[in-house]
CSV table of C-alpha atoms in Angstrom, one decimal:
chain,number,residue,atom,x,y,z
A,967,MET,CA,-103.2,70.9,125.5
A,968,LYS,CA,-103.1,72.4,122.1
A,969,LEU,CA,-102.5,75.9,123.2
A,970,LEU,CA,-102.5,78.4,120.3
A,971,ARG,CA,-103.4,82.7,119.9
A,972,VAL,CA,-105.9,83.6,117.3
A,973,GLY,CA,-106.4,87.5,116.0
A,974,THR,CA,-104.8,89.9,114.2
A,975,ALA,CA,-101.7,90.5,113.6
A,976,GLY,CA,-100.2,91.7,117.2
A,977,ALA,CA,-103.3,91.8,119.1
A,978,GLU,CA,-103.6,87.7,119.4
A,979,ARG,CA,-105.6,86.5,122.0
A,980,PRO,CA,-105.3,82.7,123.8
A,981,ALA,CA,-107.4,80.1,122.9
A,982,LEU,CA,-107.1,76.4,123.2
A,983,LEU,CA,-107.9,73.6,120.9
A,984,ASP,CA,-110.4,70.8,123.2
A,985,ARG,CA,-110.5,67.2,122.2
A,986,ASP,CA,-113.6,67.2,120.1
A,987,GLY,CA,-111.6,69.5,118.1
A,988,THR,CA,-113.8,72.7,119.3
A,989,LEU,CA,-112.1,76.1,119.4
A,990,ARG,CA,-112.2,77.9,123.1
A,991,ASP,CA,-111.4,81.1,124.1
A,992,LEU,CA,-109.1,81.8,127.2
A,993,THR,CA,-109.2,85.4,127.3
A,994,GLY,CA,-111.0,84.7,131.1
A,995,ILE,CA,-108.7,82.2,132.8
A,996,VAL,CA,-105.7,83.7,131.0
A,997,PRO,CA,-103.7,86.7,129.6
A,998,ASP,CA,-101.6,85.4,127.0
A,999,ILE,CA,-100.4,82.1,125.6
A,1000,ASP,CA,-96.1,83.1,126.7
A,1001,GLY,CA,-93.2,82.4,129.4
A,1002,ASP,CA,-95.4,83.3,132.1
A,1003,LEU,CA,-98.1,80.7,131.8
A,1004,LEU,CA,-95.8,78.1,131.1
A,1005,ALA,CA,-93.5,78.5,133.7
A,1006,ASP,CA,-96.8,78.9,136.2
A,1007,ALA,CA,-97.7,75.6,137.1
A,1008,SER,CA,-101.0,77.0,139.0
A,1009,ALA,CA,-102.2,79.1,135.8
A,1010,LEU,CA,-101.6,75.8,133.3
A,1011,ALA,CA,-103.6,73.9,136.0
A,1012,ARG,CA,-106.3,75.9,135.9
A,1013,VAL,CA,-106.1,76.4,131.9
A,1014,ARG,CA,-106.7,72.1,132.0
A,1015,ALA,CA,-109.5,72.7,134.3
A,1016,ALA,CA,-111.4,75.1,132.3
A,1017,ALA,CA,-110.8,72.8,129.5
A,1018,ASP,CA,-111.7,69.3,131.2
A,1019,ALA,CA,-114.9,70.9,132.8
A,1020,PRO,CA,-118.0,71.9,130.2
A,1021,GLY,CA,-119.5,75.1,129.2
A,1022,VAL,CA,-117.0,76.9,131.1
A,1023,LEU,CA,-114.7,77.9,127.9
A,1024,PRO,CA,-116.4,79.7,124.9
A,1025,ALA,CA,-116.3,78.4,121.5
A,1026,LEU,CA,-114.8,80.5,118.9
A,1027,ASP,CA,-116.5,80.5,115.4
A,1028,PRO,CA,-112.8,79.7,113.1
A,1029,ALA,CA,-114.0,81.0,109.8
A,1030,GLY,CA,-112.3,83.7,109.2
A,1031,LEU,CA,-110.5,84.2,112.0
A,1032,ARG,CA,-106.4,84.6,112.0
A,1033,VAL,CA,-104.1,81.8,113.7
A,1034,GLY,CA,-101.1,83.9,114.9
A,1035,PRO,CA,-98.0,82.1,116.1
A,1036,PRO,CA,-99.0,79.9,119.4
A,1037,LEU,CA,-96.2,81.5,121.7
A,1038,GLY,CA,-96.4,85.1,122.5
A,1039,ARG,CA,-93.4,87.1,123.9
A,1040,ILE,CA,-90.5,84.9,122.9
A,1041,GLY,CA,-87.1,85.5,124.0
A,1042,LYS,CA,-84.7,84.2,121.9
A,1043,ILE,CA,-84.9,81.4,119.7
A,1044,VAL,CA,-81.9,78.9,119.6
A,1045,CYS,CA,-81.6,76.8,115.7
A,1046,ILE,CA,-79.4,73.4,115.7
A,1047,GLY,CA,-77.8,73.0,112.1
A,1048,LEU,CA,-77.1,70.2,110.3
A,1049,ASN,CA,-79.0,68.3,113.5
A,1050,TYR,CA,-80.4,64.9,110.6
A,1051,HIS,CA,-78.2,62.6,109.5
A,1052,ASP,CA,-79.5,62.2,106.4
A,1053,HIS,CA,-79.8,66.3,105.6
A,1054,ALA,CA,-75.9,66.2,106.6
A,1055,ALA,CA,-75.2,63.5,103.8
A,1056,GLU,CA,-77.2,65.3,101.1
A,1057,THR,CA,-75.5,68.4,101.3
A,1058,GLY,CA,-71.8,67.1,102.0
A,1059,ALA,CA,-71.3,67.8,105.4
A,1060,ALA,CA,-69.7,65.7,107.8
A,1061,VAL,CA,-72.0,64.6,110.7
A,1062,PRO,CA,-71.1,67.3,113.5
A,1063,ALA,CA,-69.3,66.6,116.8
A,1064,GLU,CA,-71.1,69.3,118.4
A,1065,PRO,CA,-74.5,70.8,117.5
A,1066,ILE,CA,-73.9,73.8,115.2
A,1067,LEU,CA,-75.8,76.5,117.0
A,1068,PHE,CA,-77.1,80.4,115.3
A,1069,PHE,CA,-79.9,82.5,116.2
A,1070,LYS,CA,-83.5,83.9,114.3
A,1071,ALA,CA,-84.6,87.0,116.1
A,1072,PRO,CA,-88.2,86.7,117.4
A,1073,ASP,CA,-89.6,89.4,115.4
A,1074,THR,CA,-88.9,86.7,112.1
A,1075,VAL,CA,-92.2,84.4,113.8
A,1076,VAL,CA,-95.3,84.9,112.0
A,1077,GLY,CA,-98.1,82.6,111.9
A,1078,PRO,CA,-98.6,79.1,110.3
A,1079,GLU,CA,-100.7,80.8,107.2
A,1080,ASP,CA,-99.1,84.1,107.3
A,1081,THR,CA,-97.4,84.9,103.8
A,1082,VAL,CA,-94.2,84.7,103.4
A,1083,LEU,CA,-91.4,87.3,102.0
A,1084,VAL,CA,-88.8,86.4,99.5
A,1085,PRO,CA,-86.6,88.8,100.1
A,1086,ARG,CA,-85.1,91.2,97.6
A,1087,GLY,CA,-82.6,90.1,95.7
A,1088,SER,CA,-82.6,86.4,96.8
A,1089,ARG,CA,-81.9,83.8,94.6
A,1090,LYS,CA,-81.5,80.5,97.0
A,1091,THR,CA,-84.5,81.0,99.2
A,1092,ASP,CA,-84.8,77.8,100.7
A,1093,TRP,CA,-87.4,75.5,102.7
A,1094,GLU,CA,-87.0,73.8,106.1
A,1095,VAL,CA,-89.5,71.9,108.4
A,1096,GLU,CA,-88.6,71.4,112.0
A,1097,LEU,CA,-89.5,70.8,115.4
A,1098,ALA,CA,-89.9,73.1,117.6
A,1099,VAL,CA,-89.0,73.0,121.5
A,1100,VAL,CA,-90.3,75.8,123.7
A,1101,ILE,CA,-89.0,76.0,127.4
A,1102,GLY,CA,-91.0,75.5,130.2
A,1103,ARG,CA,-88.8,76.2,133.0
A,1104,THR,CA,-85.3,77.9,133.1
A,1105,ALA,CA,-82.8,75.7,132.7
A,1106,ARG,CA,-78.3,76.2,133.8
A,1107,TYR,CA,-76.0,73.8,133.5
A,1108,LEU,CA,-78.3,70.6,133.5
A,1109,ASP,CA,-76.1,67.2,133.7
A,1110,SER,CA,-78.7,64.8,131.4
A,1111,ALA,CA,-80.7,64.6,128.5
A,1112,GLU,CA,-84.1,63.6,131.3
A,1113,GLU,CA,-82.8,66.6,132.9
A,1114,GLY,CA,-83.3,68.4,129.2
A,1115,LEU,CA,-86.5,67.2,128.6
A,1116,ALA,CA,-87.9,67.8,131.8
A,1117,HIS,CA,-87.5,71.5,131.3
A,1118,VAL,CA,-89.6,71.4,127.7
A,1119,ALA,CA,-92.9,72.5,128.0
A,1120,GLY,CA,-94.6,71.8,124.4
A,1121,TYR,CA,-93.7,71.1,120.8
A,1122,ALA,CA,-94.5,73.1,117.9
A,1123,THR,CA,-94.6,73.0,114.0
A,1124,ALA,CA,-91.4,75.5,112.3
A,1125,HIS,CA,-90.7,76.3,109.1
A,1126,ASP,CA,-86.9,77.8,109.3
A,1127,VAL,CA,-87.3,79.5,106.0
A,1128,SER,CA,-83.2,80.2,104.8
A,1129,GLU,CA,-81.7,82.2,102.5
A,1130,ARG,CA,-78.9,80.2,101.1
A,1131,GLU,CA,-76.6,82.9,99.2
A,1132,PHE,CA,-77.0,84.6,102.3
A,1133,GLN,CA,-76.2,82.4,104.7
A,1134,ILE,CA,-72.8,80.6,102.8
A,1135,GLU,CA,-71.9,82.7,100.1
A,1136,ARG,CA,-72.3,86.3,101.6
A,1137,GLY,CA,-69.5,85.8,104.4
A,1138,GLY,CA,-69.5,86.0,108.0
A,1139,THR,CA,-72.0,83.9,109.7
A,1140,TRP,CA,-75.5,81.6,109.4
A,1141,ASP,CA,-77.6,84.8,110.5
A,1142,LYS,CA,-78.1,86.8,107.9
A,1143,GLY,CA,-79.7,83.9,105.5
A,1144,LYS,CA,-81.8,82.8,108.5
A,1145,ASN,CA,-83.2,86.6,109.6
A,1146,CYS,CA,-85.3,88.0,106.7
A,1147,GLU,CA,-88.5,89.0,107.7
A,1148,THR,CA,-91.4,86.5,108.4
A,1149,PHE,CA,-88.5,84.0,107.7
A,1150,ASN,CA,-90.2,81.5,111.2
A,1151,PRO,CA,-93.4,80.6,110.4
A,1152,LEU,CA,-94.7,78.5,113.9
A,1153,GLY,CA,-97.6,76.9,114.7
A,1154,PRO,CA,-100.6,76.1,114.7
A,1155,TRP,CA,-100.4,74.7,118.1
A,1156,LEU,CA,-98.4,74.5,121.4
A,1157,VAL,CA,-98.7,70.6,122.5
A,1158,THR,CA,-97.9,70.4,125.6
A,1159,ALA,CA,-95.2,68.2,126.7
A,1160,ASP,CA,-97.5,65.4,128.0
A,1161,GLU,CA,-99.3,64.7,124.4
A,1162,VAL,CA,-95.9,64.0,123.2
A,1163,PRO,CA,-94.8,61.1,124.7
A,1164,ASP,CA,-91.8,60.5,122.5
A,1165,PRO,CA,-90.4,63.6,120.6
A,1166,GLN,CA,-88.0,61.4,118.7
A,1167,ALA,CA,-90.6,59.5,116.8
A,1168,LEU,CA,-92.8,62.1,114.8
A,1169,PRO,CA,-92.9,62.4,111.3
A,1170,LEU,CA,-92.2,65.7,109.6
A,1171,ARG,CA,-93.1,66.3,106.2
A,1172,LEU,CA,-92.7,69.4,103.4
A,1173,TRP,CA,-94.5,70.1,99.6
A,1174,VAL,CA,-94.0,72.6,97.5
A,1175,ASN,CA,-96.7,73.0,94.9
A,1176,GLY,CA,-98.5,70.1,95.8
A,1177,GLU,CA,-95.2,68.1,95.7
A,1178,LEU,CA,-93.5,66.1,98.7
A,1179,LYS,CA,-90.0,68.0,98.9
A,1180,GLN,CA,-89.3,66.1,102.9
A,1181,ASN,CA,-90.3,63.6,104.4
A,1182,GLY,CA,-88.3,62.4,107.9
A,1183,THR,CA,-88.5,61.7,111.0
A,1184,THR,CA,-87.5,63.3,114.7
A,1185,ALA,CA,-85.3,59.5,114.7
A,1186,ASP,CA,-83.2,60.6,112.5
A,1187,GLN,CA,-81.9,64.0,114.6
A,1188,ILE,CA,-77.7,63.4,115.4
A,1189,PHE,CA,-78.2,64.8,118.9
A,1190,PRO,CA,-82.1,64.5,120.0
A,1191,VAL,CA,-84.4,67.4,121.8
A,1192,GLY,CA,-83.0,66.1,125.1
A,1193,GLU,CA,-79.8,66.3,125.1
A,1194,VAL,CA,-80.1,70.1,122.9
A,1195,VAL,CA,-81.9,71.3,125.7
A,1196,ARG,CA,-78.5,70.1,127.5
A,1197,TYR,CA,-75.9,71.1,125.9
A,1198,LEU,CA,-77.7,74.7,125.3
A,1199,SER,CA,-77.9,75.3,128.9
A,1200,HIS,CA,-74.7,75.3,129.4
A,1201,PHE,CA,-73.6,77.9,126.7
A,1202,MET,CA,-76.3,80.3,127.8
A,1203,THR,CA,-79.0,80.1,130.4
A,1204,LEU,CA,-82.5,78.9,128.3
A,1205,TYR,CA,-85.3,80.7,130.0
A,1206,PRO,CA,-89.3,80.2,129.6
A,1207,GLY,CA,-91.0,80.7,126.6
A,1208,ASP,CA,-87.7,80.5,124.5
A,1209,VAL,CA,-88.1,78.0,121.6
A,1210,ILE,CA,-85.6,75.9,119.7
A,1211,ASN,CA,-85.9,75.0,115.9
A,1212,THR,CA,-83.8,71.9,116.3
A,1213,GLY,CA,-83.7,71.1,112.3
A,1214,THR,CA,-84.4,69.6,109.2
A,1215,PRO,CA,-84.4,66.6,107.3
A,1216,ALA,CA,-83.3,65.7,104.1
A,1217,GLY,CA,-85.0,67.3,101.1
A,1218,VAL,CA,-84.5,71.0,101.0
A,1219,ALA,CA,-83.8,72.8,97.6
A,1220,MET,CA,-80.2,73.3,98.4
A,1221,GLY,CA,-79.5,69.7,98.8
A,1222,GLN,CA,-81.1,68.4,95.2
A,1223,PRO,CA,-79.4,68.6,91.8
A,1224,ASP,CA,-79.0,71.0,89.4
A,1225,PRO,CA,-80.3,73.6,88.3
A,1226,LYS,CA,-81.8,73.4,92.0
A,1227,GLN,CA,-85.9,74.2,92.4
A,1228,TYR,CA,-85.4,77.8,95.0
A,1229,LEU,CA,-88.6,79.2,96.3
A,1230,LYS,CA,-89.7,82.2,94.3
A,1231,ALA,CA,-93.4,84.4,94.6
A,1232,GLY,CA,-96.3,82.3,93.6
A,1233,ASP,CA,-95.0,79.4,95.3
A,1234,VAL,CA,-96.9,77.4,98.0
A,1235,VAL,CA,-95.5,75.6,101.0
A,1236,GLU,CA,-97.1,73.9,102.9
A,1237,LEU,CA,-95.6,71.7,105.7
A,1238,GLU,CA,-96.6,69.4,109.1
A,1239,VAL,CA,-95.2,67.2,112.4
A,1240,GLU,CA,-97.5,64.5,113.0
A,1241,GLY,CA,-99.6,65.5,116.1
A,1242,LEU,CA,-98.8,69.3,116.3
A,1243,GLY,CA,-100.3,70.6,113.0
A,1244,ARG,CA,-100.2,71.7,109.2
A,1245,GLN,CA,-99.2,75.4,108.1
A,1246,ARG,CA,-100.0,76.7,104.9
A,1247,GLN,CA,-97.8,79.4,103.0
A,1248,GLU,CA,-97.9,81.8,99.9
A,1249,LEU,CA,-94.9,83.1,98.9
A,1250,LYS,CA,-94.2,87.1,97.7
A,1251,GLY,CA,-92.0,89.5,96.9
A,1252,ALA,CA,-90.9,91.8,99.8
């Protein structure tokens, strides 16, 4: 299923994109798309049954209707740094022996076509297309990558916007360059795991002002999705509705020759993970 949330920011309602591409209202079936829904097999079964039954779900007119983040009440966002061989190579970094972890606050999440704000004083705002993993079952001390995949509810397109000077040159942790307002567009859809048979076979692409910058595949991940979930479960409990941003392929501004063309107000970024939908953001000054 392709689940999504539509409406004004803070007042989104649950919806579904059916097999014919028609937007359907889910408000009569479930209150929201969130961790509670993803952990409730009977509720998900009701959604599937309604989606398969003609005429049960009212159609919505998408014209002028904002698409919000496809997941509400996000618990935490765990991010994996330097998780692609080609991205590590372009930045001159050694391939990590274990996953590099940092966090994004849930309040960085915006819709897939919402405005992204360039922070005040920023000189190095950068782009990163990523595969986002949404947890559907509580995960503690998992034993295998196969178990890790079994705890995934679905997948989404994410944009891990980053300010490199804040992240790398200002001391402390990466988090200060990752948590600026609007720095995690998510969506448009949460695609349930049954529709993504191999999360290691997904092309990812990103364009800036129409120019292709990133063109990679999740097959190049150093730590694949199942292993990332297993690994994280030994350091923290993962709950339904938690999100994992799994890293970005080569092609970020930081990895380019000087002078690097970082993002600025007026730029347009478009990105997609194949099968998970496309995003478009116009940048403005904060």
